[in-house]
Coordinates of C-alpha atoms in Angstrom, one line a residue:
Chain T
M1 CA 76.9 156.5 90.8
H2 CA 79.1 158.7 93.0
A3 CA 76.1 159.8 95.0
T4 CA 75.1 156.2 95.9
T5 CA 78.6 155.4 97.2
T6 CA 78.7 158.4 99.5
V7 CA 75.1 158.5 100.8
R8 CA 74.6 154.8 101.3
P9 CA 71.3 153.1 102.3
K10 CA 73.1 152.0 105.5
R11 CA 70.3 149.9 106.9
S12 CA 69.7 147.5 104.1
A13 CA 73.4 147.1 103.3
G14 CA 74.1 146.5 107.0
F15 CA 71.4 143.9 107.0
A16 CA 72.9 142.1 104.1
L17 CA 76.2 141.8 105.8
L18 CA 74.6 140.8 109.1
S19 CA 72.1 138.3 108.0
P20 CA 74.2 135.3 107.1
A21 CA 75.6 135.1 110.6
V22 CA 72.2 135.8 112.2
L23 CA 70.3 133.3 110.0
I24 CA 72.8 130.5 110.6
L25 CA 72.7 131.1 114.4
L26 CA 68.9 131.3 114.3
V27 CA 68.7 127.9 112.7
W28 CA 71.3 126.5 115.1
S29 CA 69.6 127.8 118.1
I30 CA 66.0 127.0 117.2
V31 CA 65.9 123.7 115.2
P32 CA 67.7 121.5 117.8
L33 CA 65.7 123.2 120.5
L34 CA 62.4 122.4 118.9
L35 CA 63.5 118.9 118.1
T36 CA 64.5 118.2 121.7
L37 CA 61.2 119.6 122.9
W38 CA 59.3 117.4 120.3
Y39 CA 61.2 114.2 121.2
S40 CA 60.7 114.8 124.9
F41 CA 57.0 114.3 124.4
R42 CA 57.4 111.1 122.3
N43 CA 58.1 107.5 122.9
Y44 CA 61.3 107.1 120.9
N45 CA 63.9 104.4 121.3
L46 CA 66.7 103.9 118.8
V47 CA 66.8 100.1 119.1
D48 CA 63.1 99.4 119.5
P49 CA 61.1 100.9 116.6
T50 CA 57.8 99.5 117.9
L51 CA 58.1 102.1 120.7
Q52 CA 56.6 105.2 119.2
G53 CA 53.8 107.7 119.4
F54 CA 52.9 110.4 121.8
A55 CA 54.1 110.0 125.3
G56 CA 52.5 113.0 126.9
I57 CA 54.4 114.0 130.0
N58 CA 55.5 110.4 130.7
N59 CA 59.1 111.0 129.9
Y60 CA 59.2 113.9 132.3
W61 CA 57.3 112.0 134.9
Y62 CA 59.7 109.0 134.8
L63 CA 62.6 111.3 134.9
L64 CA 61.5 113.5 137.8
T65 CA 60.5 110.4 139.9
D66 CA 63.8 108.6 139.1
P67 CA 66.2 108.6 142.1
D68 CA 69.1 108.6 139.6
F69 CA 67.9 111.9 138.1
L70 CA 67.7 113.5 141.6
Q71 CA 71.2 112.2 142.3
S72 CA 72.4 113.6 139.1
L73 CA 70.9 117.0 139.9
L74 CA 72.5 117.0 143.3
N75 CA 75.9 116.0 141.7
T76 CA 75.5 118.8 139.2
L77 CA 74.9 121.3 142.1
I78 CA 77.9 120.0 144.1
L79 CA 80.1 120.3 141.1
V80 CA 79.0 123.9 140.2
V81 CA 79.0 125.2 143.8
G82 CA 82.2 123.5 144.9
V83 CA 84.2 124.5 141.9
L84 CA 82.9 128.1 142.0
A85 CA 83.8 128.4 145.7
I86 CA 87.3 127.2 145.1
S87 CA 87.9 129.2 142.0
V88 CA 86.4 132.5 143.1
G89 CA 87.8 132.3 146.7
G90 CA 91.2 131.0 145.6
G91 CA 91.2 133.1 142.5
T92 CA 90.7 136.4 144.4
L93 CA 93.5 135.6 146.9
L94 CA 95.8 134.4 144.1
A95 CA 95.1 137.5 142.0
V96 CA 96.1 139.7 144.9
L97 CA 99.2 137.5 145.5
Y98 CA 100.4 137.6 141.9
D99 CA 99.8 141.3 141.8
Q100 CA 102.6 141.8 144.3
D101 CA 106.1 142.3 143.0
F102 CA 108.4 139.4 143.6
F103 CA 111.3 137.6 141.8
G104 CA 110.2 135.8 138.7
R105 CA 106.6 136.9 139.1
G106 CA 105.9 136.7 135.3
I107 CA 107.0 133.1 135.1
A108 CA 105.1 132.1 138.2
R109 CA 101.9 133.6 136.7
V110 CA 102.3 131.8 133.5
L111 CA 102.7 128.5 135.4
V112 CA 99.5 129.2 137.5
I113 CA 97.3 129.9 134.5
S114 CA 98.6 126.9 132.4
P115 CA 96.0 124.3 133.4
F116 CA 93.3 126.4 131.8
F117 CA 94.7 125.7 128.3
V118 CA 94.8 121.9 128.8
M119 CA 92.0 119.9 127.1
P120 CA 89.6 118.3 129.6
T121 CA 90.3 114.7 128.5
V122 CA 94.1 115.2 129.1
S123 CA 93.6 116.8 132.6
A124 CA 91.2 114.0 133.6
L125 CA 93.6 111.3 132.6
L126 CA 96.6 113.1 134.0
W127 CA 94.9 113.2 137.5
K128 CA 93.4 109.8 137.3
N129 CA 96.6 108.0 136.3
L130 CA 99.7 110.0 137.0
M131 CA 98.6 111.8 140.2
L132 CA 95.9 109.9 142.0
H133 CA 96.4 106.3 140.8
P134 CA 96.3 104.2 144.1
I135 CA 99.5 102.4 143.2
Y136 CA 101.5 104.4 140.7
G137 CA 100.2 107.9 141.4
V138 CA 102.6 110.6 142.7
Y139 CA 100.1 111.6 145.4
S140 CA 99.8 108.0 146.6
S141 CA 103.5 107.7 146.9
M142 CA 103.6 110.9 148.9
M143 CA 101.0 109.5 151.2
R144 CA 103.0 106.3 151.6
A145 CA 106.1 108.3 152.3
V146 CA 104.5 109.8 155.4
G147 CA 103.0 106.5 156.5
L148 CA 99.5 106.8 155.2
T149 CA 97.7 104.2 153.1
P150 CA 96.8 105.6 149.7
I151 CA 93.2 105.3 148.7
D152 CA 91.4 105.0 145.4
W153 CA 90.1 108.6 145.4
L154 CA 87.9 108.2 142.3
Q155 CA 86.2 105.1 143.8
R156 CA 85.9 106.3 147.3
F157 CA 85.1 110.0 146.9
P158 CA 84.1 110.2 143.2
M159 CA 82.3 113.6 143.3
A160 CA 84.8 115.3 145.5
T161 CA 87.7 114.1 143.4
I162 CA 86.1 115.1 140.1
M163 CA 85.4 118.5 141.7
M164 CA 89.0 118.9 142.6
I165 CA 90.1 118.0 139.0
V166 CA 87.7 120.5 137.5
A167 CA 88.7 123.1 140.1
W168 CA 92.3 122.6 138.9
E169 CA 91.2 123.5 135.4
W170 CA 89.0 126.5 136.3
L171 CA 90.9 128.1 139.1
P172 CA 93.5 129.3 136.6
F173 CA 90.7 130.9 134.6
A174 CA 89.5 132.9 137.6
V175 CA 93.1 133.9 138.3
L176 CA 93.6 135.0 134.7
I177 CA 90.5 137.2 134.7
L178 CA 90.8 138.6 138.3
L179 CA 94.5 139.3 138.0
T180 CA 93.8 141.5 135.0
A181 CA 91.0 143.3 137.0
V182 CA 93.3 143.8 140.0
Q183 CA 96.0 145.2 137.7
S184 CA 93.6 147.7 136.3
L185 CA 93.2 149.2 139.8
D186 CA 94.8 152.6 140.2
S187 CA 98.0 152.4 142.1
E188 CA 97.3 156.0 143.3
Q189 CA 94.1 154.8 144.9
K190 CA 96.0 152.1 146.8
E191 CA 98.7 154.6 147.8
A192 CA 96.1 157.0 149.1
A193 CA 94.5 154.3 151.2
R194 CA 97.8 153.3 152.6
M195 CA 98.5 157.0 153.5
D196 CA 95.2 157.0 155.4
G197 CA 96.5 154.2 157.4
A198 CA 94.5 151.3 155.9
G199 CA 96.1 148.0 156.6
A200 CA 96.5 145.2 154.1
I201 CA 93.2 143.6 155.1
A202 CA 91.3 146.9 155.1
Q203 CA 92.7 147.7 151.6
F204 CA 91.6 144.3 150.4
R205 CA 88.1 144.6 151.9
Y206 CA 87.3 148.2 151.0
I207 CA 89.3 148.8 147.8
I208 CA 90.2 145.6 146.0
L209 CA 87.0 143.6 146.6
P210 CA 84.6 146.2 145.4
H211 CA 86.8 146.9 142.4
L212 CA 86.7 143.2 141.5
S213 CA 82.9 142.8 141.8
R214 CA 82.2 143.0 138.1
A215 CA 85.1 140.6 137.2
I216 CA 83.9 138.2 139.8
T217 CA 80.4 138.3 138.3
V218 CA 81.8 137.5 134.9
V219 CA 83.8 134.6 136.3
V220 CA 80.8 133.2 138.2
M221 CA 78.5 133.4 135.2
I222 CA 80.9 132.0 132.6
E223 CA 82.1 129.2 134.9
T224 CA 78.5 128.3 135.8
I225 CA 77.6 127.9 132.1
Y226 CA 80.5 125.5 131.6
L227 CA 80.3 123.7 134.9
L228 CA 76.6 122.9 134.5
T229 CA 77.5 120.6 131.6
I230 CA 80.8 119.1 132.6
F231 CA 81.1 115.9 130.6
A232 CA 84.6 114.8 129.5
E233 CA 86.1 114.7 133.0
I234 CA 83.4 112.4 134.2
S235 CA 83.3 110.2 131.1
V236 CA 87.1 109.7 131.3
T237 CA 87.6 109.2 135.0
T238 CA 84.6 107.3 136.5
A239 CA 82.0 107.0 133.6
G240 CA 79.5 108.3 136.1
G241 CA 80.1 105.5 138.7
P242 CA 80.4 103.8 141.0
G243 CA 76.6 103.3 140.4
V244 CA 75.5 106.8 139.7
A245 CA 77.6 108.4 142.4
S246 CA 79.4 110.7 140.0
T247 CA 76.7 111.1 137.3
N248 CA 75.7 114.7 136.7
L249 CA 72.9 115.9 134.5
A250 CA 75.1 116.0 131.4
F251 CA 76.3 112.5 131.8
L252 CA 72.8 111.2 132.6
I253 CA 71.4 112.6 129.4
Y254 CA 74.4 111.2 127.5
S255 CA 73.9 107.7 129.0
R256 CA 70.2 107.7 128.4
A257 CA 70.6 108.8 124.8
L258 CA 73.7 107.0 123.5
L259 CA 74.0 104.1 125.8
Q260 CA 70.4 103.2 126.5
F261 CA 69.1 104.7 123.2
D262 CA 66.1 106.2 125.0
V263 CA 65.8 109.4 122.9
G264 CA 62.5 110.5 124.5
G265 CA 63.8 110.3 128.1
A266 CA 67.1 111.9 127.2
S267 CA 65.3 114.7 125.5
A268 CA 63.2 115.4 128.5
G269 CA 66.5 115.6 130.5
G270 CA 67.8 118.0 127.8
V271 CA 64.8 120.3 128.1
I272 CA 65.4 120.4 131.9
A273 CA 69.1 121.2 131.3
I274 CA 68.2 124.0 128.9
V275 CA 65.7 125.5 131.4
I276 CA 68.3 125.5 134.2
A277 CA 71.0 127.0 131.9
N278 CA 68.6 129.7 130.7
I279 CA 67.9 130.8 134.3
V280 CA 71.6 131.2 134.8
A281 CA 72.1 132.8 131.4
A282 CA 69.4 135.4 132.1
F283 CA 71.7 136.8 134.8
L284 CA 74.8 136.6 132.7
V285 CA 73.3 138.4 129.8
R286 CA 72.0 141.1 132.1
A287 CA 75.5 141.5 133.7
V288 CA 77.1 141.8 130.2
A289 CA 74.3 144.1 129.0
R290 CA 75.1 146.6 131.8
N291 CA 78.6 146.7 130.6
L292 CA 77.6 147.3 127.0
E293 CA 76.3 150.8 128.0
A294 CA 79.8 151.9 128.9
Chain J
M1 CA 114.1 148.7 160.2
A2 CA 110.9 149.4 158.2
I3 CA 112.7 148.7 155.0
K4 CA 114.2 145.5 156.3
R5 CA 110.9 144.2 157.5
S6 CA 109.2 144.9 154.1
R7 CA 112.1 143.1 152.4
T8 CA 111.5 139.9 154.5
K9 CA 107.8 140.3 153.7
G10 CA 108.7 140.5 150.0
V11 CA 110.8 137.4 150.2
L12 CA 107.9 135.5 151.9
I13 CA 105.4 136.7 149.3
G14 CA 107.8 135.5 146.6
L15 CA 108.2 132.1 148.2
L16 CA 104.5 131.7 148.6
G17 CA 103.9 132.8 145.0
W18 CA 106.4 130.3 143.7
A19 CA 105.2 127.4 146.0
I20 CA 101.6 127.8 144.8
A21 CA 102.7 128.1 141.2
I22 CA 104.8 125.0 141.3
W23 CA 102.1 123.1 143.1
I24 CA 99.5 124.0 140.5
F25 CA 101.9 123.4 137.5
F26 CA 103.3 120.2 139.0
P27 CA 100.9 117.7 137.2
L28 CA 101.8 119.2 133.8
F29 CA 105.5 119.1 134.6
W30 CA 105.1 115.5 135.7
M31 CA 103.3 114.6 132.5
F32 CA 106.1 116.2 130.5
I33 CA 108.9 114.3 132.2
T34 CA 106.9 111.0 132.2
G35 CA 106.8 111.2 128.5
F36 CA 110.5 110.7 128.4
K37 CA 110.5 107.7 130.7
S38 CA 110.6 104.1 129.7
E39 CA 107.3 102.3 130.7
V40 CA 109.2 100.6 133.5
D41 CA 110.5 103.9 134.9
A42 CA 107.0 105.5 134.5
I43 CA 105.3 103.0 136.9
S44 CA 108.1 102.6 139.3
T45 CA 107.2 103.2 143.0
P46 CA 108.2 105.5 144.5
P47 CA 108.3 107.6 141.3
H48 CA 111.7 108.6 140.0
L49 CA 112.6 112.2 139.5
I50 CA 116.0 111.1 138.2
F51 CA 115.9 108.7 135.3
K52 CA 117.5 108.0 132.0
P53 CA 115.5 109.9 129.4
T54 CA 114.3 108.0 126.4
L55 CA 112.3 108.8 123.3
E56 CA 110.7 105.3 123.4
S57 CA 107.2 106.6 124.3
Y58 CA 107.3 109.3 121.7
N59 CA 108.4 106.8 119.0
E60 CA 105.6 104.5 119.9
V61 CA 103.0 107.3 119.8
F62 CA 104.2 108.3 116.3
E63 CA 104.4 104.7 115.0
R64 CA 101.6 102.8 116.6
A65 CA 98.9 105.2 117.7
N66 CA 98.8 107.1 114.4
Y67 CA 99.3 110.4 116.2
W68 CA 99.5 112.3 112.9
H69 CA 96.0 111.2 111.9
F70 CA 94.5 112.7 115.0
T71 CA 96.7 115.8 114.8
I72 CA 95.7 116.5 111.2
N73 CA 92.1 116.0 112.2
T74 CA 92.4 118.6 115.0
V75 CA 94.2 121.1 112.8
V76 CA 91.8 120.8 109.9
I77 CA 88.7 121.0 112.2
S78 CA 90.1 124.0 114.2
V79 CA 91.3 125.9 111.2
V80 CA 88.2 125.3 109.0
A81 CA 85.8 126.1 111.9
T82 CA 87.8 129.3 112.8
G83 CA 88.1 130.4 109.1
V84 CA 84.4 130.0 108.3
A85 CA 83.4 131.7 111.6
L86 CA 85.6 134.7 110.7
L87 CA 84.1 134.8 107.2
L88 CA 80.6 135.0 108.6
A89 CA 81.5 137.2 111.6
I90 CA 83.7 139.9 109.9
P91 CA 80.8 141.4 107.8
A92 CA 78.4 141.0 110.7
A93 CA 80.6 142.7 113.2
Y94 CA 81.5 145.4 110.6
S95 CA 77.8 146.2 110.1
M96 CA 77.0 146.3 113.8
A97 CA 80.1 148.4 114.7
F98 CA 79.8 151.0 111.9
A99 CA 76.1 151.0 110.9
P100 CA 74.4 150.3 114.2
T101 CA 70.6 150.3 114.3
A102 CA 68.2 150.2 117.2
R103 CA 68.3 146.5 117.2
T104 CA 72.1 146.0 117.2
R105 CA 72.3 145.7 120.9
A106 CA 69.5 143.2 121.2
T107 CA 71.1 141.2 118.3
L108 CA 74.4 141.1 120.1
L109 CA 72.9 139.9 123.3
W110 CA 70.8 137.3 121.5
M111 CA 73.9 135.9 119.8
L112 CA 75.6 135.6 123.1
S113 CA 72.6 133.8 124.6
T114 CA 72.9 131.1 121.9
R115 CA 76.3 130.3 123.4
M116 CA 74.5 129.6 126.7
L117 CA 72.6 126.7 125.1
P118 CA 73.9 123.7 127.1
P119 CA 75.4 121.2 124.5
V120 CA 73.8 118.2 126.3
G121 CA 70.4 119.8 126.0
V122 CA 70.6 119.5 122.2
L123 CA 72.8 116.4 122.1
V124 CA 70.0 114.1 120.9
P125 CA 68.8 116.1 117.9
I126 CA 72.3 117.1 116.8
Y127 CA 73.4 113.4 117.0
L128 CA 70.4 112.3 115.0
I129 CA 70.8 115.0 112.4
A130 CA 74.5 114.2 112.0
R131 CA 73.6 110.5 111.7
N132 CA 70.9 111.0 109.1
T133 CA 73.0 113.4 107.0
H134 CA 76.0 111.1 107.2
L135 CA 78.0 113.8 109.0
L136 CA 78.7 111.5 112.0
D137 CA 82.4 110.9 112.4
T138 CA 83.3 113.3 109.6
L139 CA 85.6 116.3 109.7
T140 CA 82.9 118.4 108.1
G141 CA 80.4 117.5 110.7
L142 CA 82.6 118.4 113.7
A143 CA 83.9 121.5 112.0
I144 CA 80.3 122.8 111.4
V145 CA 79.4 122.2 115.1
D146 CA 82.6 123.8 116.4
M147 CA 82.1 126.7 114.0
L148 CA 78.5 127.3 115.3
T149 CA 79.4 127.1 118.9
N150 CA 82.2 129.6 118.5
L151 CA 80.5 132.0 116.1
P152 CA 78.8 134.2 118.8
I153 CA 82.1 134.6 120.6
V154 CA 83.9 135.5 117.4
V155 CA 81.3 138.1 116.4
W156 CA 81.5 139.6 119.9
M157 CA 85.2 139.8 120.0
L158 CA 85.5 141.3 116.5
Y159 CA 82.7 143.8 117.4
T160 CA 84.7 145.0 120.4
F161 CA 87.9 145.3 118.4
F162 CA 86.2 147.0 115.4
R163 CA 84.6 149.6 117.7
E164 CA 88.1 150.8 118.5
V165 CA 88.9 151.7 114.9
P166 CA 88.2 155.4 114.5
M167 CA 85.2 156.1 112.3
P168 CA 86.9 159.1 110.6
I169 CA 89.5 156.8 109.0
L170 CA 86.8 154.7 107.4
E171 CA 85.0 157.8 106.3
A172 CA 88.1 159.1 104.7
G173 CA 88.3 155.9 102.7
R174 CA 84.7 156.4 101.7
M175 CA 85.4 159.9 100.6
D176 CA 88.1 158.6 98.3
G177 CA 85.5 156.5 96.6
A178 CA 86.1 153.1 98.3
N179 CA 83.2 150.9 98.0
R180 CA 82.1 148.7 100.9
W181 CA 84.2 145.8 99.9
Q182 CA 87.3 148.0 99.6
E183 CA 86.4 149.7 102.8
I184 CA 86.5 146.4 104.7
T185 CA 89.4 144.8 103.0
V186 CA 91.7 147.8 102.4
V187 CA 90.9 150.1 105.3
L188 CA 89.4 148.1 108.2
L189 CA 91.1 144.7 108.1
P190 CA 94.7 146.0 108.2
L191 CA 93.8 148.4 111.1
A192 CA 92.0 145.6 113.0
L193 CA 94.5 142.9 112.2
P194 CA 95.8 142.5 115.8
G195 CA 92.2 142.1 117.0
I196 CA 91.3 139.7 114.3
A197 CA 94.5 137.7 115.1
S198 CA 93.6 137.3 118.8
T199 CA 90.0 136.4 117.9
A200 CA 91.3 133.7 115.6
L201 CA 93.6 132.5 118.3
L202 CA 90.9 132.2 120.9
S203 CA 88.7 130.3 118.5
L204 CA 91.5 128.0 117.6
I205 CA 92.2 127.3 121.3
L206 CA 88.5 126.6 122.0
C207 CA 88.2 124.3 119.0
W208 CA 91.4 122.5 119.8
N209 CA 90.3 121.7 123.3
E210 CA 86.6 121.0 122.6
A211 CA 85.8 117.6 124.1
F212 CA 82.0 117.2 124.3
W213 CA 81.1 117.2 120.7
S214 CA 84.4 115.5 119.8
L215 CA 83.6 112.6 122.0
N216 CA 80.0 112.2 120.9
L217 CA 80.1 112.9 117.2
T218 CA 83.3 111.2 116.2
S219 CA 84.8 107.7 116.7
S220 CA 88.0 107.1 114.8
N221 CA 87.8 108.6 111.3
A222 CA 87.4 112.2 112.3
A223 CA 88.4 112.0 116.0
P224 CA 90.5 115.0 117.1
L225 CA 93.2 114.8 119.7
A226 CA 90.8 115.5 122.6
A227 CA 88.9 112.3 121.7
F228 CA 92.0 110.3 120.9
I229 CA 93.5 111.0 124.3
A230 CA 90.2 109.8 125.9
S231 CA 90.9 106.3 124.4
F232 CA 93.7 106.0 127.0
S233 CA 91.1 105.7 129.7
S234 CA 90.8 102.0 128.8
P235 CA 93.2 99.6 130.5
E236 CA 95.6 100.3 127.7
G237 CA 96.0 103.7 129.4
L238 CA 98.2 102.1 132.0
F239 CA 101.0 102.7 129.6
F240 CA 101.8 105.9 131.4
G241 CA 104.8 106.8 129.2
K242 CA 102.8 106.6 126.1
L243 CA 99.8 108.5 127.6
S244 CA 102.1 111.2 128.8
A245 CA 103.9 111.6 125.5
A246 CA 100.7 111.7 123.5
S247 CA 99.2 114.2 126.0
T248 CA 102.2 116.4 125.9
L249 CA 102.1 116.6 122.1
A250 CA 98.3 117.3 122.2
V251 CA 98.6 120.1 124.8
A252 CA 101.9 121.8 124.0
P253 CA 100.9 123.9 121.0
I254 CA 97.9 125.4 122.7
L255 CA 99.7 126.0 126.0
I256 CA 102.4 128.0 124.2
F257 CA 99.7 130.0 122.3
G258 CA 98.0 130.6 125.6
W259 CA 101.1 131.8 127.4
I260 CA 101.9 134.3 124.6
S261 CA 98.4 135.7 124.2
Q262 CA 97.0 135.7 127.8
K263 CA 96.3 139.4 127.8
Q264 CA 94.1 139.4 124.7
L265 CA 92.4 136.2 125.7
V266 CA 91.0 137.9 128.8
R267 CA 89.0 140.3 126.6
G268 CA 87.7 137.6 124.4
L269 CA 86.7 135.3 127.3
T270 CA 84.8 138.0 129.1
F271 CA 83.4 139.7 126.0
G272 CA 85.4 142.8 126.9
A273 CA 83.7 143.2 130.3
V274 CA 87.1 143.0 132.0
K275 CA 90.0 145.0 130.5

């Protein structure tokens, strides 16, 4: 009895502890994936049961030749690239700014990272109604105060406005991560550079930026994963409109599946979304794997 | 001279830092004060910064919109999803941290990769499965989905925290005749408690704010706050005071959690890649 407790068959016991989590994740990651793939090759409409049978590559063909689909891909790209540019560029500068010592810095930092903790539906409505509403919005009043005519941002520039709202949510994430990374930089190293006569810009370029590279990779990868499938912000502000002007891939799939009940077509879109996300994920997993060695 | 110049620079940096902070935080501040305005004040143009505060909007949210129903849904879903995820993840992380095999690393990376599955990619089958199993618009259904989406992150975070617990302490327990169950509950859990707490916190925050599955798998019965707030996007949403009061109530607990635990959250959100 005593012998079995000290010299334990590590492997099998470890497997018993590990397997529930692994099995449940295996089911979760494989079953919906296979179903999506299966539906994507079928005629399947929730309101028209006569539509059934094998569709071959028709669903894909219709999707890939649909101008709405191409528009949604373009919008997805605009959203991802735009928000990444704002949050990584702005986040790096703000991380350096909030690393400086000034009065009430701790409170200022807390204010800056706050939007990250706000649920997407709240931030969408907050911007749509309280800030950007063409009549009652604060920003509209400011425009009137300086003699400009307020415009309905979400109608006139839907993608740019949604990009701005999403950037407001994700810039704080970048600041949170990058600030932590900046703070982990040796102050001695910075001191030495200053002694050598490096100016603020040279210090930023040759010491801070290289030090931040890993953190920036992490921010880019994590934000990309989330930004590829932004949904709530679009659903609440423009519902993809006007027309399909602000429809991204996620919203297109949603509207095909749950508004038009075209399960086959929506699934084909889903497969494409999964393929795109996997390409991105391959890079992320590699970046994290490198870190795992340490 | 040099000292004086650097002081001016310091003041300028401070002013810039505060100006940007206020600019970014302003919408939340505005939401907060609008919740205390009467509806007439809330839509006055130009907007008032000075007004007579009233609890009118809050009263209405509590009375008419059945705020508690949605709050209880949110709390139940978040707590159950987090609790079940911890129950599954603690043994898994324990075995990977203290009895690693050749495949541990691959298993960890694979778990992480399941998190990369875009929710819309599997929206159709998950929706249909939920519908056919009568889990659509139920607390159980959303709690299961939230638990599954967070499980990989919870395992990862616990794994990084467990790895910091010194092996000799566990071995000492083992020498004293502790079995595996005692080793986990009596020795490991107390030592890793801070890590487990911040893991739970991150999971709660993610569940609380989750919007995609909430919007698509619930309608009214099991709708959490994230979905309830979205109902204000209808014309009814022009009640700015009510919208602001409800939003403030929905956001405040998590915002305060986030402020307190920002340091630990960084580790969780980046799987320990940034410390």
